[in-house]
Coordinates of C-alpha atoms in Angstrom, one line a residue:
M1 CA 105.8 211.8 150.5
V2 CA 108.7 210.0 148.3
Q3 CA 110.8 207.6 150.2
S4 CA 114.6 208.2 149.4
Q5 CA 116.4 205.1 147.2
N6 CA 118.9 203.9 149.5
R7 CA 122.6 204.3 147.5
K8 CA 124.8 201.1 148.1
G9 CA 128.3 201.8 148.2
F10 CA 131.5 199.7 147.5
T11 CA 132.0 196.5 150.3
L12 CA 135.4 196.4 151.7
V13 CA 135.9 193.3 149.2
E14 CA 135.4 195.0 146.4
L15 CA 137.8 198.0 147.1
L16 CA 140.4 195.7 148.1
V17 CA 139.9 193.9 144.8
V18 CA 140.4 197.5 142.7
I19 CA 143.6 198.4 144.5
G20 CA 145.0 195.1 144.0
I21 CA 144.3 195.8 140.1
I22 CA 145.9 199.0 140.5
A23 CA 148.9 197.6 142.1
L24 CA 149.2 194.9 139.7
L25 CA 149.3 197.5 136.7
V26 CA 151.9 199.6 138.0
S27 CA 154.1 196.9 138.6
I28 CA 153.8 195.6 135.1
L29 CA 154.1 199.1 133.9
L30 CA 156.5 200.8 136.0
P31 CA 159.3 198.6 134.6
A32 CA 158.9 199.9 130.9
L33 CA 158.7 203.6 131.8
T34 CA 161.4 203.0 133.6
A35 CA 163.3 201.8 130.9
A36 CA 162.0 204.4 128.7
R37 CA 163.3 207.0 131.0
R38 CA 166.6 205.2 130.7
Q39 CA 166.5 204.8 127.2
A40 CA 165.7 208.8 126.8
N41 CA 168.2 209.8 128.9
V42 CA 170.9 207.7 126.5
V43 CA 169.4 209.7 123.5
K44 CA 169.7 213.0 125.3
C45 CA 173.2 212.2 126.6
A46 CA 174.6 211.2 122.8
S47 CA 172.3 214.4 121.4
N48 CA 174.9 216.4 124.2
L49 CA 178.3 215.3 122.9
R50 CA 176.7 215.4 119.1
Q51 CA 176.1 219.0 119.7
L52 CA 179.4 219.7 121.2
A53 CA 181.3 217.6 118.7
M54 CA 179.7 219.5 116.1
S55 CA 180.9 222.6 117.7
L56 CA 184.6 221.2 117.9
V57 CA 184.5 220.7 114.4
N58 CA 182.8 224.1 113.6
Y59 CA 186.3 225.2 115.7
S60 CA 188.2 223.1 113.7
V61 CA 187.5 224.9 110.3
D62 CA 188.2 227.8 111.3
F63 CA 191.5 227.3 112.8
R64 CA 192.8 225.3 109.9
G65 CA 191.8 221.6 111.3
R66 CA 193.0 221.9 114.4
F67 CA 190.8 221.5 117.5
P68 CA 191.0 223.4 120.9
P69 CA 194.0 223.6 123.2
N70 CA 193.8 222.0 126.3
V71 CA 196.5 223.4 128.5
N72 CA 195.9 223.5 132.6
V73 CA 198.5 225.9 133.0
W74 CA 201.1 228.3 130.9
T75 CA 203.5 230.5 132.3
N76 CA 203.9 233.7 130.3
P77 CA 207.0 236.0 130.3
D78 CA 205.3 238.0 133.0
K79 CA 204.9 235.0 135.1
T80 CA 201.4 235.1 135.1
K81 CA 199.1 232.0 134.9
T82 CA 196.1 231.0 132.8
S83 CA 194.2 228.0 131.3
Q84 CA 193.2 227.3 128.3
E85 CA 190.8 224.6 127.7
W86 CA 187.9 223.1 125.0
Y87 CA 185.2 224.3 126.9
D88 CA 186.0 228.3 127.5
V89 CA 183.8 230.7 126.1
D90 CA 186.5 231.6 123.6
R91 CA 187.1 228.1 122.2
I92 CA 183.8 226.5 122.1
G93 CA 181.3 229.3 123.5
R94 CA 181.2 230.9 120.1
Y95 CA 179.9 228.1 118.0
M96 CA 177.5 227.4 121.0
P97 CA 174.4 229.7 120.9
K98 CA 172.0 230.3 124.2
T99 CA 174.7 228.9 126.7
E100 CA 174.9 229.9 130.5
I101 CA 178.7 231.5 131.0
S102 CA 180.1 230.8 134.5
S103 CA 181.6 233.3 136.5
A104 CA 184.8 231.9 136.2
A105 CA 188.5 233.7 135.7
V106 CA 188.3 232.0 132.5
P107 CA 185.2 232.3 131.5
T108 CA 183.6 228.7 130.5
V109 CA 180.6 227.0 129.3
A110 CA 178.1 225.7 131.6
S111 CA 175.2 225.2 129.8
A112 CA 172.7 221.9 129.9
V113 CA 174.5 220.6 127.1
M114 CA 177.4 219.4 129.2
V115 CA 175.5 217.2 131.5
C116 CA 174.5 214.1 131.3
P117 CA 170.7 213.4 132.6
D118 CA 172.3 210.1 134.3
S119 CA 174.7 212.4 136.2
P120 CA 174.4 213.1 140.2
S121 CA 172.0 216.2 141.1
G122 CA 174.2 219.5 140.5
T123 CA 176.5 218.0 138.0
K124 CA 178.1 220.9 136.0
R125 CA 179.9 218.7 133.4
S126 CA 180.3 215.0 132.7
Y127 CA 182.1 214.9 129.3
S128 CA 185.7 215.2 128.2
M129 CA 187.5 215.7 125.5
N130 CA 190.0 213.1 124.1
L131 CA 193.6 214.4 124.8
W132 CA 194.9 213.7 121.8
A133 CA 193.0 215.6 119.1
S134 CA 194.3 218.9 121.3
S135 CA 196.1 221.4 119.7
M136 CA 198.1 221.7 122.5
A137 CA 198.3 220.0 125.7
D138 CA 200.6 219.5 129.1
Q139 CA 204.1 219.0 128.7
Y140 CA 203.4 215.6 130.7
A141 CA 201.2 214.5 127.7
L142 CA 204.1 215.9 125.0
N143 CA 206.5 214.0 126.9
A144 CA 204.4 210.4 126.9
G145 CA 203.9 210.7 123.2
A146 CA 204.9 208.7 120.6
N147 CA 207.4 211.9 119.5
P148 CA 208.5 213.7 122.6
I149 CA 208.7 217.8 122.0
N150 CA 209.4 220.7 124.4
L151 CA 207.0 223.2 122.8
N152 CA 207.4 226.8 123.2
D153 CA 205.8 229.5 121.2
S154 CA 206.7 232.7 119.9
S155 CA 207.2 234.6 122.9
G156 CA 209.5 231.8 124.4
A157 CA 206.4 231.0 126.7
K158 CA 207.0 227.2 127.7
Y159 CA 204.9 224.7 129.1
V160 CA 205.5 223.9 132.8
A161 CA 204.9 220.4 134.1
N162 CA 206.5 217.7 136.4
T163 CA 208.4 215.2 134.2
S164 CA 209.6 213.4 137.0
G165 CA 208.6 209.3 136.7
L166 CA 207.5 209.7 133.1
T167 CA 208.9 206.3 131.4
G168 CA 209.1 207.5 128.3
K169 CA 206.8 204.7 126.7
S170 CA 204.6 206.1 123.9
A171 CA 201.2 206.5 124.2
G172 CA 199.9 207.7 121.7
T173 CA 200.2 210.6 118.8
F174 CA 198.8 214.2 118.3
W175 CA 196.0 214.1 115.6
G176 CA 193.5 216.7 113.7
T177 CA 191.2 217.5 110.9
S178 CA 193.5 215.6 108.4
A179 CA 194.1 212.7 109.9
K180 CA 192.8 209.6 108.4
G181 CA 189.3 207.5 109.9
S182 CA 187.8 210.0 111.4
T183 CA 184.8 207.8 112.3
S184 CA 186.6 206.1 114.2
L185 CA 188.7 208.7 116.2
I186 CA 187.0 209.4 119.7
L187 CA 186.6 213.0 120.3
L188 CA 184.7 213.3 123.4
T189 CA 183.5 210.8 126.0
E190 CA 181.9 210.5 129.2
R191 CA 184.3 210.5 132.2
W192 CA 184.6 209.9 136.1
Y193 CA 184.1 213.5 137.6
Y194 CA 187.1 215.2 138.9
F195 CA 187.8 214.8 142.7
A196 CA 186.8 218.0 144.1
I197 CA 183.8 220.3 143.1
D198 CA 184.7 223.2 141.1
P199 CA 184.6 226.3 143.5
K200 CA 183.7 228.2 140.3
L201 CA 180.8 226.0 139.0
G202 CA 179.5 224.9 142.1
G203 CA 179.2 221.2 141.4
P204 CA 180.5 218.0 139.9
I205 CA 183.0 218.3 137.0
T206 CA 184.8 216.3 134.5
T207 CA 188.7 217.4 134.1
S208 CA 189.2 218.6 130.5
T209 CA 190.6 215.9 128.6
I210 CA 190.6 211.8 128.5
G211 CA 192.9 209.3 127.6
G212 CA 196.0 210.3 129.0
Q213 CA 196.0 207.2 131.5
G214 CA 197.6 203.8 130.5
T215 CA 200.3 203.5 127.5
T216 CA 198.0 201.0 125.4
A217 CA 194.6 201.9 124.0
G218 CA 193.4 198.7 125.3
V219 CA 194.2 199.3 129.2
R220 CA 192.6 202.9 128.5
F221 CA 189.1 201.2 127.8
L222 CA 189.2 198.5 130.1
G223 CA 191.8 199.8 132.7
N224 CA 194.4 199.0 135.0
P225 CA 194.1 199.0 138.7
S226 CA 197.5 200.6 139.6
L227 CA 195.7 203.6 137.6
D228 CA 193.5 204.8 140.4
I229 CA 191.2 207.3 138.8
P230 CA 190.1 209.1 142.4
M231 CA 186.5 209.1 143.0
L232 CA 184.8 212.2 144.2
P233 CA 183.7 212.1 147.6
G234 CA 180.3 211.7 148.6
L235 CA 179.1 210.7 145.0
S236 CA 178.5 206.8 144.2
P237 CA 180.6 205.0 144.2
T238 CA 183.0 205.3 146.1
G239 CA 187.2 204.6 146.3
T240 CA 189.0 204.9 143.0
A241 CA 188.3 203.3 139.3
P242 CA 190.6 201.5 137.2
T243 CA 189.6 203.5 133.8
E244 CA 188.9 207.1 132.9
L245 CA 185.8 206.1 131.5
D246 CA 182.6 206.0 133.6
Y247 CA 180.7 203.2 132.1
T248 CA 178.0 203.2 134.7
R249 CA 175.5 205.8 133.7
H250 CA 173.9 203.5 131.0
R251 CA 174.5 200.3 132.4
I252 CA 172.2 197.5 131.9
S253 CA 170.1 195.8 134.9
K254 CA 172.3 192.6 135.0
D255 CA 175.4 195.1 135.4
R256 CA 174.1 197.5 137.7
S257 CA 175.9 196.2 140.9
R258 CA 179.5 196.4 139.3
G259 CA 180.5 199.6 141.1
V260 CA 183.3 201.1 139.4
D261 CA 184.4 198.0 137.6
A262 CA 185.2 198.8 133.8
V263 CA 181.6 197.4 133.1
G264 CA 179.1 199.1 131.2
R265 CA 178.0 201.2 128.3
V266 CA 179.2 204.8 127.3
N267 CA 178.8 207.0 124.6
I268 CA 181.4 208.6 122.5
A269 CA 181.6 211.1 119.9
F270 CA 183.6 210.9 116.9
A271 CA 185.6 213.5 115.0
D272 CA 183.1 213.0 112.0
G273 CA 180.2 214.3 114.2
H274 CA 178.6 210.6 114.5
V275 CA 177.8 209.3 118.4
A276 CA 177.6 205.6 119.1
L277 CA 176.7 203.6 122.7
L278 CA 179.5 200.9 123.2
S279 CA 180.0 198.6 125.8
Q280 CA 183.9 197.4 127.4
D281 CA 183.8 194.5 125.2
Q282 CA 183.0 196.3 122.1
L283 CA 185.9 198.7 122.5
A284 CA 188.6 196.1 123.7
N285 CA 188.9 192.3 124.5
S286 CA 189.1 191.6 128.1
K287 CA 191.3 189.0 128.0
N288 CA 193.8 190.2 126.6
K289 CA 193.3 193.9 127.1
R290 CA 193.7 194.4 123.1
S291 CA 191.6 197.5 121.5
R292 CA 189.4 196.4 119.2
L293 CA 190.4 199.7 117.5
V294 CA 186.4 200.3 116.7
A295 CA 187.3 203.2 118.6
L296 CA 190.5 204.9 118.4
W297 CA 192.5 207.7 120.8
S298 CA 194.9 208.2 117.9
P299 CA 196.0 206.7 114.8
Y300 CA 199.2 205.4 117.3
D301 CA 196.7 202.9 118.4
T302 CA 197.0 200.6 115.9
V303 CA 200.5 200.2 116.9
I304 CA 199.9 200.1 120.5
P305 CA 196.5 198.5 120.7

C-alpha cells in the first residue's frame, strides 16, 4: 500500500509577506499608471481640438476665409427666432464624418470629439470657439468691439440684444483667415460649462463662444472677480469662476486643490490648426495681468494686452 505524501501549504506569515509585496508594488505602480492616464487624456483632448480646428479651417476655405457665425438670437422679418452656432450640423457638421446628431430644433454635432476625456460623466460639449473669430456675432459683442457696428442683413433683419450697461470699451477685433499671425490666434479652447444642462443634448455643455469677458486680453486669461462665471449646479467645483477658461482639467498635482482659481493648464487650438497645452503663467503675467501675447484673442490684443 502506497502512503500518500503530505503537502505543506503556505504559512500565514508567508501569505502576509506575499500580500505585503503585492501592496508595495501597487503603491509604486499606481501613481505611474494614474499619471499615464492623465497624460493620455491630455493628448486625447488635444487631438479632439485639432480635429475641430481643422474642420473650422476647412469651413473657412469654402466660405471665403470666414469662420462660422455664433448668433444666439436672430430676429427675422417674420419674427421667428433661430440660432446659428459653429457646432451646428449645417456648419461644422459637413466637415466631420461619423458624427452623432442631436435631436435639437437646430441639429448640432454631438459626437465624442466634442468632449474632453477629463470632463464629468455625461458631458456633451467641452470646447468653445473664440468669439472674435466669428463671422457674425450678437449685437452685444459688436458693441464691445474696437469698432462698434450695427449689423443688418440684406433682408433687413437685425441683431437684437440688451445693450444696457455697455461701457463702450474696446475689447477686440473680429478676424478671419486673412488675419496675420494665425499661429498665435486662438480658434478653440476649453471653457467652463454653461450654468444649465442642455435639455436637448441631456448633459453639461459649454457656451458656443469664449473670449467675450473682460476688456483686456490679460484679464481674459487670468480673470477678474467681477466677471463671476457661474458654475454648473451639481458639478465640482461650485460657485463662480473669475475667468471663462477651465484650467482644472489638466492641472498638475500641486494645483488640484485650487478650486476655480485661474491656475492650471488648458489646451488651445490655433487658427493654423496646431494645439498647445499652456499654463496661466505662460499666457499672462500674474503681477500686472498683461497678456504675454503667446496666444491672441484677436490682433487687437497687441493694443490691449
